[in-house]
GROMACS .gro file of C-alpha atoms in nm:
model
  289
    1UNK     CA    1   0.000   0.000   0.000
    2UNK     CA    2   0.286   0.237   0.081
    3UNK     CA    3   0.428   0.196  -0.269
    4UNK     CA    4   0.090   0.275  -0.426
    5UNK     CA    5   0.044   0.573  -0.195
    6UNK     CA    6   0.391   0.704  -0.273
    7UNK     CA    7   0.329   0.658  -0.644
    8UNK     CA    8   0.012   0.867  -0.633
    9UNK     CA    9   0.187   1.135  -0.429
   10UNK     CA   10   0.464   1.144  -0.688
   11UNK     CA   11   0.206   1.165  -0.968
   12UNK     CA   12   0.029   1.456  -0.800
   13UNK     CA   13   0.357   1.636  -0.728
   14UNK     CA   14   0.479   1.611  -1.087
   15UNK     CA   15   0.140   1.609  -1.258
   16UNK     CA   16   0.193   1.926  -1.461
   17UNK     CA   17   0.540   1.819  -1.573
   18UNK     CA   18   0.417   1.476  -1.679
   19UNK     CA   19   0.133   1.638  -1.871
   20UNK     CA   20   0.389   1.859  -2.048
   21UNK     CA   21   0.576   1.547  -2.166
   22UNK     CA   22   0.249   1.396  -2.289
   23UNK     CA   23   0.156   1.715  -2.476
   24UNK     CA   24   0.502   1.728  -2.636
   25UNK     CA   25   0.460   1.367  -2.755
   26UNK     CA   26   0.117   1.455  -2.897
   27UNK     CA   27   0.257   1.746  -3.099
   28UNK     CA   28   0.544   1.535  -3.231
   29UNK     CA   29   0.291   1.280  -3.354
   30UNK     CA   30   0.073   1.563  -3.490
   31UNK     CA   31   0.366   1.691  -3.694
   32UNK     CA   32   0.423   1.342  -3.829
   33UNK     CA   33   0.063   1.319  -3.951
   34UNK     CA   34   0.019   1.675  -4.081
   35UNK     CA   35   0.352   1.864  -4.083
   36UNK     CA   36   0.383   2.236  -4.139
   37UNK     CA   37   0.389   2.352  -4.501
   38UNK     CA   38   0.452   2.716  -4.596
   39UNK     CA   39   0.500   2.696  -4.975
   40UNK     CA   40   0.122   2.710  -5.021
   41UNK     CA   41  -0.191   2.740  -4.808
   42UNK     CA   42  -0.217   2.439  -4.577
   43UNK     CA   43  -0.520   2.424  -4.348
   44UNK     CA   44  -0.363   2.213  -4.066
   45UNK     CA   45  -0.099   2.484  -4.008
   46UNK     CA   46  -0.341   2.705  -3.816
   47UNK     CA   47  -0.448   2.448  -3.557
   48UNK     CA   48  -0.092   2.321  -3.510
   49UNK     CA   49   0.066   2.665  -3.465
   50UNK     CA   50  -0.210   2.776  -3.227
   51UNK     CA   51  -0.155   2.456  -3.031
   52UNK     CA   52   0.218   2.528  -3.004
   53UNK     CA   53   0.135   2.874  -2.870
   54UNK     CA   54  -0.093   2.720  -2.607
   55UNK     CA   55   0.177   2.469  -2.516
   56UNK     CA   56   0.435   2.749  -2.483
   57UNK     CA   57   0.205   2.947  -2.253
   58UNK     CA   58   0.142   2.636  -2.046
   59UNK     CA   59   0.517   2.572  -2.020
   60UNK     CA   60   0.585   2.934  -1.923
   61UNK     CA   61   0.322   2.926  -1.648
   62UNK     CA   62   0.472   2.602  -1.515
   63UNK     CA   63   0.823   2.747  -1.499
   64UNK     CA   64   0.685   3.057  -1.328
   65UNK     CA   65   0.512   2.828  -1.080
   66UNK     CA   66   0.837   2.643  -1.013
   67UNK     CA   67   1.029   2.966  -0.953
   68UNK     CA   68   0.767   3.112  -0.717
   69UNK     CA   69   0.881   2.919  -0.411
   70UNK     CA   70   0.917   3.216  -0.177
   71UNK     CA   71   0.561   3.349  -0.200
   72UNK     CA   72   0.273   3.113  -0.125
   73UNK     CA   73   0.023   3.377  -0.239
   74UNK     CA   74   0.193   3.418  -0.577
   75UNK     CA   75   0.223   3.042  -0.612
   76UNK     CA   76  -0.147   3.000  -0.539
   77UNK     CA   77  -0.238   3.264  -0.794
   78UNK     CA   78  -0.017   3.103  -1.061
   79UNK     CA   79  -0.203   2.775  -1.023
   80UNK     CA   80  -0.506   2.944  -1.183
   81UNK     CA   81  -0.353   3.026  -1.528
   82UNK     CA   82  -0.154   2.700  -1.523
   83UNK     CA   83  -0.472   2.498  -1.475
   84UNK     CA   84  -0.657   2.703  -1.736
   85UNK     CA   85  -0.379   2.651  -1.993
   86UNK     CA   86  -0.380   2.279  -1.910
   87UNK     CA   87  -0.755   2.257  -1.977
   88UNK     CA   88  -0.721   2.469  -2.293
   89UNK     CA   89  -0.447   2.240  -2.426
   90UNK     CA   90  -0.663   1.934  -2.364
   91UNK     CA   91  -0.962   2.096  -2.537
   92UNK     CA   92  -0.757   2.204  -2.836
   93UNK     CA   93  -0.584   1.870  -2.895
   94UNK     CA   94  -0.912   1.684  -2.849
   95UNK     CA   95  -1.085   1.905  -3.106
   96UNK     CA   96  -0.816   1.935  -3.373
   97UNK     CA   97  -0.570   1.648  -3.342
   98UNK     CA   98  -0.580   1.461  -3.677
   99UNK     CA   99  -0.734   1.114  -3.685
  100UNK     CA  100  -0.536   0.856  -3.879
  101UNK     CA  101  -0.741   0.709  -4.163
  102UNK     CA  102  -0.482   0.500  -4.347
  103UNK     CA  103  -0.108   0.449  -4.342
  104UNK     CA  104   0.136   0.233  -4.534
  105UNK     CA  105   0.495   0.214  -4.648
  106UNK     CA  106   0.543   0.201  -5.024
  107UNK     CA  107   0.856   0.223  -5.240
  108UNK     CA  108   1.062   0.349  -4.948
  109UNK     CA  109   0.814   0.627  -4.858
  110UNK     CA  110   0.581   0.644  -4.559
  111UNK     CA  111   0.223   0.753  -4.636
  112UNK     CA  112  -0.040   0.892  -4.399
  113UNK     CA  113  -0.399   0.987  -4.473
  114UNK     CA  114  -0.560   1.173  -4.184
  115UNK     CA  115  -0.881   1.365  -4.135
  116UNK     CA  116  -0.945   1.658  -3.904
  117UNK     CA  117  -1.161   1.967  -3.855
  118UNK     CA  118  -1.062   2.298  -4.016
  119UNK     CA  119  -0.929   2.547  -3.764
  120UNK     CA  120  -1.200   2.807  -3.708
  121UNK     CA  121  -1.477   2.616  -3.892
  122UNK     CA  122  -1.544   2.304  -3.688
  123UNK     CA  123  -1.859   2.195  -3.874
  124UNK     CA  124  -1.651   2.049  -4.161
  125UNK     CA  125  -1.397   1.769  -4.186
  126UNK     CA  126  -1.124   1.732  -4.445
  127UNK     CA  127  -0.857   1.483  -4.546
  128UNK     CA  128  -0.484   1.553  -4.559
  129UNK     CA  129  -0.223   1.336  -4.732
  130UNK     CA  130   0.132   1.335  -4.595
  131UNK     CA  131   0.424   1.159  -4.763
  132UNK     CA  132   0.755   1.124  -4.581
  133UNK     CA  133   1.009   1.073  -4.858
  134UNK     CA  134   1.333   0.882  -4.849
  135UNK     CA  135   1.606   1.105  -4.711
  136UNK     CA  136   1.639   1.336  -4.413
  137UNK     CA  137   1.328   1.540  -4.327
  138UNK     CA  138   1.182   1.533  -4.679
  139UNK     CA  139   0.805   1.539  -4.696
  140UNK     CA  140   0.499   1.653  -4.889
  141UNK     CA  141   0.167   1.730  -4.724
  142UNK     CA  142  -0.144   1.855  -4.901
  143UNK     CA  143  -0.519   1.906  -4.867
  144UNK     CA  144  -0.720   1.618  -5.013
  145UNK     CA  145  -1.079   1.739  -5.005
  146UNK     CA  146  -1.368   1.791  -4.764
  147UNK     CA  147  -1.540   1.481  -4.624
  148UNK     CA  148  -1.436   1.273  -4.923
  149UNK     CA  149  -1.309   0.955  -4.765
  150UNK     CA  150  -1.245   0.699  -4.650
  151UNK     CA  151  -0.933   0.647  -4.860
  152UNK     CA  152  -0.684   0.364  -4.891
  153UNK     CA  153  -0.348   0.335  -5.063
  154UNK     CA  154  -0.262   0.060  -5.310
  155UNK     CA  155   0.114   0.012  -5.341
  156UNK     CA  156   0.224  -0.073  -5.695
  157UNK     CA  157   0.584  -0.178  -5.641
  158UNK     CA  158   0.633  -0.286  -6.001
  159UNK     CA  159   0.550   0.059  -6.139
  160UNK     CA  160   0.685   0.244  -5.831
  161UNK     CA  161   0.360   0.428  -5.761
  162UNK     CA  162   0.125   0.466  -5.466
  163UNK     CA  163  -0.236   0.481  -5.583
  164UNK     CA  164  -0.488   0.647  -5.351
  165UNK     CA  165  -0.841   0.509  -5.390
  166UNK     CA  166  -1.166   0.654  -5.254
  167UNK     CA  167  -1.330   0.353  -5.089
  168UNK     CA  168  -1.675   0.513  -5.079
  169UNK     CA  169  -1.693   0.551  -5.459
  170UNK     CA  170  -1.419   0.309  -5.577
  171UNK     CA  171  -1.262   0.594  -5.773
  172UNK     CA  172  -0.887   0.640  -5.815
  173UNK     CA  173  -0.815   0.979  -5.658
  174UNK     CA  174  -0.440   1.029  -5.690
  175UNK     CA  175  -0.123   0.862  -5.817
  176UNK     CA  176   0.202   0.943  -5.639
  177UNK     CA  177   0.515   0.855  -5.830
  178UNK     CA  178   0.747   0.986  -6.098
  179UNK     CA  179   0.447   1.134  -6.282
  180UNK     CA  180   0.188   1.237  -6.016
  181UNK     CA  181  -0.173   1.257  -6.131
  182UNK     CA  182  -0.495   1.395  -5.984
  183UNK     CA  183  -0.822   1.236  -6.093
  184UNK     CA  184  -1.184   1.341  -6.129
  185UNK     CA  185  -1.378   1.270  -5.810
  186UNK     CA  186  -1.665   1.078  -5.966
  187UNK     CA  187  -1.595   0.950  -6.319
  188UNK     CA  188  -1.530   0.576  -6.332
  189UNK     CA  189  -1.623   0.274  -6.543
  190UNK     CA  190  -1.531  -0.093  -6.551
  191UNK     CA  191  -1.495  -0.292  -6.873
  192UNK     CA  192  -1.299  -0.605  -6.971
  193UNK     CA  193  -1.133  -0.649  -6.631
  194UNK     CA  194  -1.009  -0.290  -6.617
  195UNK     CA  195  -1.113   0.020  -6.426
  196UNK     CA  196  -1.118   0.349  -6.619
  197UNK     CA  197  -1.071   0.695  -6.471
  198UNK     CA  198  -1.010   1.055  -6.581
  199UNK     CA  199  -0.682   1.226  -6.488
  200UNK     CA  200  -0.745   1.598  -6.443
  201UNK     CA  201  -0.512   1.887  -6.530
  202UNK     CA  202  -0.588   2.252  -6.454
  203UNK     CA  203  -0.519   2.501  -6.733
  204UNK     CA  204  -0.450   2.868  -6.647
  205UNK     CA  205  -0.538   2.880  -6.278
  206UNK     CA  206  -0.713   3.202  -6.173
  207UNK     CA  207  -0.763   3.313  -5.810
  208UNK     CA  208  -1.074   3.095  -5.775
  209UNK     CA  209  -1.090   2.837  -6.054
  210UNK     CA  210  -0.930   2.692  -6.366
  211UNK     CA  211  -0.987   2.850  -6.706
  212UNK     CA  212  -1.030   2.498  -6.845
  213UNK     CA  213  -0.963   2.137  -6.750
  214UNK     CA  214  -0.795   1.870  -6.958
  215UNK     CA  215  -0.897   1.511  -6.885
  216UNK     CA  216  -0.695   1.210  -6.998
  217UNK     CA  217  -0.843   0.861  -6.987
  218UNK     CA  218  -0.654   0.615  -6.762
  219UNK     CA  219  -0.687   0.239  -6.728
  220UNK     CA  220  -0.597   0.028  -6.422
  221UNK     CA  221  -0.629  -0.336  -6.331
  222UNK     CA  222  -0.913  -0.441  -6.101
  223UNK     CA  223  -0.658  -0.421  -5.816
  224UNK     CA  224  -0.592  -0.053  -5.898
  225UNK     CA  225  -0.242  -0.128  -6.022
  226UNK     CA  226  -0.054  -0.079  -6.352
  227UNK     CA  227  -0.243   0.247  -6.410
  228UNK     CA  228  -0.149   0.408  -6.741
  229UNK     CA  229  -0.276   0.684  -6.972
  230UNK     CA  230  -0.468   0.603  -7.288
  231UNK     CA  231  -0.435   0.802  -7.613
  232UNK     CA  232  -0.748   1.012  -7.582
  233UNK     CA  233  -0.827   1.332  -7.392
  234UNK     CA  234  -1.089   1.604  -7.358
  235UNK     CA  235  -1.050   1.973  -7.270
  236UNK     CA  236  -1.353   2.107  -7.084
  237UNK     CA  237  -1.423   2.481  -7.105
  238UNK     CA  238  -1.719   2.499  -6.865
  239UNK     CA  239  -1.576   2.345  -6.549
  240UNK     CA  240  -1.918   2.346  -6.380
  241UNK     CA  241  -2.032   2.053  -6.593
  242UNK     CA  242  -2.013   1.695  -6.467
  243UNK     CA  243  -1.837   1.415  -6.653
  244UNK     CA  244  -1.950   1.053  -6.658
  245UNK     CA  245  -1.769   0.743  -6.782
  246UNK     CA  246  -1.992   0.457  -6.891
  247UNK     CA  247  -1.910   0.111  -7.029
  248UNK     CA  248  -2.063   0.021  -7.366
  249UNK     CA  249  -2.067  -0.358  -7.368
  250UNK     CA  250  -2.228  -0.374  -7.713
  251UNK     CA  251  -1.948  -0.182  -7.885
  252UNK     CA  252  -1.686  -0.292  -7.631
  253UNK     CA  253  -1.577   0.064  -7.551
  254UNK     CA  254  -1.574   0.320  -7.272
  255UNK     CA  255  -1.780   0.633  -7.336
  256UNK     CA  256  -1.741   0.978  -7.184
  257UNK     CA  257  -2.050   1.196  -7.138
  258UNK     CA  258  -2.069   1.558  -7.021
  259UNK     CA  259  -2.375   1.664  -6.824
  260UNK     CA  260  -2.445   2.033  -6.879
  261UNK     CA  261  -2.479   2.234  -6.559
  262UNK     CA  262  -2.768   2.454  -6.675
  263UNK     CA  263  -2.986   2.203  -6.863
  264UNK     CA  264  -2.882   1.856  -6.734
  265UNK     CA  265  -2.844   1.752  -7.097
  266UNK     CA  266  -2.592   1.472  -7.155
  267UNK     CA  267  -2.354   1.507  -7.449
  268UNK     CA  268  -2.142   1.221  -7.579
  269UNK     CA  269  -1.777   1.332  -7.587
  270UNK     CA  270  -1.590   1.022  -7.702
  271UNK     CA  271  -1.593   0.647  -7.723
  272UNK     CA  272  -1.266   0.466  -7.655
  273UNK     CA  273  -1.211   0.114  -7.782
  274UNK     CA  274  -1.085  -0.065  -8.088
  275UNK     CA  275  -1.225   0.213  -8.307
  276UNK     CA  276  -1.196   0.521  -8.085
  277UNK     CA  277  -1.391   0.826  -8.196
  278UNK     CA  278  -1.449   1.186  -8.084
  279UNK     CA  279  -1.801   1.332  -8.096
  280UNK     CA  280  -1.750   1.683  -7.952
  281UNK     CA  281  -1.515   1.979  -7.973
  282UNK     CA  282  -1.228   1.964  -7.727
  283UNK     CA  283  -1.180   1.590  -7.772
  284UNK     CA  284  -0.852   1.471  -7.920
  285UNK     CA  285  -0.724   1.126  -8.011
  286UNK     CA  286  -0.351   1.122  -7.940
  287UNK     CA  287  -0.076   0.941  -8.120
  288UNK     CA  288   0.028   0.613  -7.962
  289UNK     CA  289   0.367   0.640  -7.787
   0.00000   0.00000   0.00000
């Protein structure tokens, strides 16, 4: 009993210092999941930096408490801000610490997909992808959409890519590798033991949107591996319109349709197969490489 009693006394005596160690470990893990990025806007930065400020204030109040040994009154008063900063740190980490959705190691890189709440707008959730590259302190971290998951990563060791798949829609979302690709969020079709998707490229980015989008048809195996571009693409001028890929089992081809935003009319853009053909302006059949 004496050992247990002494242990609890020790815990109470060093409670604040132990909590500081725990908070430090939390922020190290936080940085691993969603590290700071300053080259472009990165939503997790705000919550992480604000958390570090809270942790610094908590640490400062603890050191002030330790130094105030001569005045019991001052020491008693310092317990108030120290306790408040402790509670604030708990509240902040509970609210904004990223939740790990998926992680894997692929081609020598470590991948994390985490979701969290935007700092200052708690009603939403978003996904963040972090890739720790081979080498010392080399990483990429980027926003991956609001409430779009869950996601998983398929490691294609043969082609040295990591393919991120949206499990809720079975759509390929991103390829990380020598030639990274972003894909349309919804367009997908399956034909002849292959999945088909649309790689998306922004043309002439303006402050709020792209002037146009160029979509290239991609094919992957049913395991979301060996993904490669096909020699057909479409440049969309009205980026509000939705694109749909549909299998045509009669003609053994994949067809792309564009649904007009204002009228809901569906326009056939192209059919890709043995006899590929364009049906609308902006479509182009490329030369085979």
